[in-house]
Amino acid sequence: MDFKQIEQKWQKKWEEEKLYSFDTSKRDNKYYVLEMFSYPSGAKLHAGHWYNYGPSDSFARFMRMQGKEVFQPMGFDAFGLPAENYAIKTGIHPQDSTLKNIDTMEKQLKAMGASFDWDYEIKTCMPDYYKWTQWIFLQLYKNKLAYRKKAPVNWCTSCNTVLANEQVIDGCCERCGSPVIQKDLTQWFFKITDYAEELLQGLDTLDWPEKTKAMQRHWIGKSTGGEIEFLCESGDKFRVFTTRADTAYGITYVVLAPEHPLVDKLTTAEQKQAVEQYKYECSKTKEIERLSTSREKTGVFTGSYCYNPVNGKKVPIWIGDYVLASYGTGAVMGVPAHDERDYTFAKKHNIPIIRTIKSKNGEDDSLPFCEYGVCCNSEEFDNMTTEEAKVAIVKKLEKEHKGELKTNYRLRDWLISRQRYWGCPIPIVYCEKCGEVPVKESQLPVKLPYNVDFTPDGKSPLLKCEEFMNTTCPCCGGPARRDPDTMDTFVCSSWYFLRYPDAKNDKMAFDPKIINKMLPVDKYIGGAEHACMHLLYARFFTKALRDLGYLNFDEPFKSLVHQGTILGPDGYKMSKSRGNVVSPDDCIKKYGSDAFRMYLMFGFSYIEGGPWNESGIDSIVKFIERVERLVSKSVEIKETNNTFDSKEKDLNFIRNSTIMKVTQDMKAFSFNTGIARIMEYVNALYKYIDSPSFNEKFFKDCVKDLVLILAPIIPHTAEEFFEMLGNTTSVFNEKYPTYDEKALVKDEYELAVQINSKIKAKIVVPANATQQEIQTIALNDSSVKNALGSLNILKVIVIPKRLVNIVAK
């Protein structure tokens, strides 16, 4: 077969006939299949792209043949850091390189033979899209879900510029190797924390991988406890959140984050140099590293003291890098008797250790004792269980106005400001007279200027474009300056699934009447690496827009599937440095895209992936050629035999069993097992036609079903086979075969016959045979008689549909 010619032929037909255009009159029967859209890099489609888009397209085709009106759009997540870095290195403008890459990828995706509906294409870097990203920002701003505050960023001391986390390698700038420190800048945030509890509870309703849901639960990090207030000798106060208030009588020190606003005030003259040096060292460490539980706790004494609120005892105030100002209250209590790292810290710095919990039943409770137990050295709370005391102690403090019961979340508000050029401009201006002012909706989009200097100099690139920065205030009409930052690219991807079904709308971001019919997405497919960012942000946007009256559903993605990773032939992740990158282009030139797609679906478990082995494609090509011979045979033979005997019944059983199981496998993304079953069916077809005579009409029906169940997996080739069978319409306008339950009930079945628990023969018995009839058939079988010889039968055990065991002596 000339696979290349066949692919070109059918892709041309599909485009001419608009075969995959979504019929808007059938929205009530919609099935929204969405693959996470990709970033338009300069490289050609790699095996990872194929593994995401090929098998998932087969799933979409399968659902179409199941009778659904499938909506499968495609677009590009086109803003982002790579294009800007490329511009800095080469001088090629991000817009030029991005649009060129998009054009290349469009051609490659079409050549793949995917059934995307390109009429709904979106590109997030185009004004007709980011106008509405800015509009959503304004809706969040109006409803106090967007705000500004100071926050730490990665700052290169040499380049004098802000770096993304990805640009910091081992605490140094990836460009120049200089140390990177944390620096405070005023930034924009979205108030995702307002939805922490709903984001947590909503996970229970989703058909998502349990691991992904667990990651989001951990990221949201709900904990229930108490907030306790400490009074300093200076008269200042600060609060600590704890889930173990039962250990409060064991507090012997407290630790503030180095960035805590009270640190400078509380630091004594004697400790100032040590504290300042420690703060500088902490600024070089990323927050994620500071939170690591495997790191040793370090700290410096401020020279000041506060009072333990439960007993009035004076305890020292330290600062430590393991406490973050942006998490919780920015302060923690030190209870060395009941926390391993606190214990180590206290031993190192000669801080007192006071036991306040002992074991319940006399088990080993040597310090540090971190389990639950009963209170001791805790005044009126002695002998109270941990569970009781951690509530009772906070309630006591509540009465004294020194604390309260509280629920805390690890989740922090989403920082969306980026000091970068290639992103969506923030629609806010700053006026000396009116202050912070949102751009009027009628003035959107705030267009990203083309002529911008990208050279890193410590400022947002847009600051250097006076033409962009200088504007008029929407309130007073006086001179104003635009916000020089752009939005995190995750903002663009947090609502793209809402834009797709109404992609050409120039009056609104989306028509709620359309979107509320088309959403949620029925099946979302993409990488697990987005578990705690994109997938969480998209859920937040959906809930916020629902509360603002634009949506009537709670979750964006009903069902989620993560594809695995295709590794290099050496078993390692593909990378240029390892020289193990597999280019699909070479394989497709040699074997065709259908064989390549089928290999990806058969050679790996979709959700796991695995190492590449090109020899597997040769086997797939041979299999497709075997199918072609069956199709040719079906076309050539004449219908002369009309019998329907046992061999027809056997094949019909395999045929219907295959349809049933492949249908289940396709729905479950178990493509490899589904294809294995199809291969068994092909073997059965060959065995059938090897017999001296067979029912030609029945064989033709079986071959047609074979072509239909293969259609989603090898779309171009299946179209060719379907045409060979005499059809003039697309195979994808056909219904997927359904199985006949009656055919799955056999008239007879095979049983093993054992003599003294050793298999000696196999017999075939009617499906409705009684135990007595089965016994008679077994004892009359010639093989059984020969095996028994002169032995005396003592007992016959019949287990229907399993075995017959003859006990003889």
Tab-separated table of N, CA and C in Angstrom, residues 628-639 696 699-700 724-725:
chain	number	residue	atom	x	y	z
A	628	GLU	N	-5.540	-5.804	4.907
A	628	GLU	CA	-5.799	-5.480	3.505
A	628	GLU	C	-6.118	-6.753	2.701
A	629	ARG	N	-5.404	-7.837	2.985
A	629	ARG	CA	-5.663	-9.084	2.259
A	629	ARG	C	-7.056	-9.629	2.576
A	630	LEU	N	-7.493	-9.451	3.810
A	630	LEU	CA	-8.852	-9.881	4.174
A	630	LEU	C	-9.892	-9.050	3.433
A	631	VAL	N	-9.644	-7.733	3.352
A	631	VAL	CA	-10.576	-6.847	2.633
A	631	VAL	C	-10.629	-7.236	1.161
A	632	SER	N	-9.456	-7.463	0.571
A	632	SER	CA	-9.404	-7.874	-0.843
A	632	SER	C	-10.141	-9.193	-1.058
A	633	LYS	N	-9.948	-10.138	-0.161
A	633	LYS	CA	-10.642	-11.431	-0.236
A	633	LYS	C	-12.154	-11.238	-0.181
A	634	SER	N	-12.588	-10.339	0.709
A	634	SER	CA	-14.019	-10.063	0.860
A	634	SER	C	-14.612	-9.492	-0.426
A	635	VAL	N	-13.813	-8.663	-1.117
A	635	VAL	CA	-14.288	-8.051	-2.365
A	635	VAL	C	-14.341	-9.087	-3.484
A	636	GLU	N	-13.373	-9.988	-3.505
A	636	GLU	CA	-13.236	-10.942	-4.618
A	636	GLU	C	-14.267	-12.069	-4.589
A	637	ILE	N	-14.585	-12.587	-3.402
A	637	ILE	CA	-15.402	-13.805	-3.317
A	637	ILE	C	-16.864	-13.546	-3.638
A	638	LYS	N	-17.519	-14.594	-4.144
A	638	LYS	CA	-18.953	-14.533	-4.424
A	638	LYS	C	-19.699	-15.276	-3.330
A	639	GLU	N	-20.929	-14.865	-3.100
A	639	GLU	CA	-21.742	-15.460	-2.034
A	639	GLU	C	-22.440	-16.720	-2.562
A	696	GLU	N	-19.759	-16.988	2.796
A	696	GLU	CA	-19.138	-15.774	2.258
A	696	GLU	C	-19.827	-14.489	2.738
A	699	PHE	N	-18.778	-13.847	6.217
A	699	PHE	CA	-17.388	-13.400	6.226
A	699	PHE	C	-17.307	-11.915	5.842
A	700	LYS	N	-18.070	-11.520	4.825
A	700	LYS	CA	-18.062	-10.111	4.396
A	700	LYS	C	-18.548	-9.198	5.513
A	724	MET	N	-12.876	0.283	-0.709
A	724	MET	CA	-12.651	-0.985	-1.421
A	724	MET	C	-13.864	-1.912	-1.286
A	725	LEU	N	-14.538	-1.807	-0.132
A	725	LEU	CA	-15.715	-2.657	0.094
A	725	LEU	C	-16.942	-2.168	-0.663
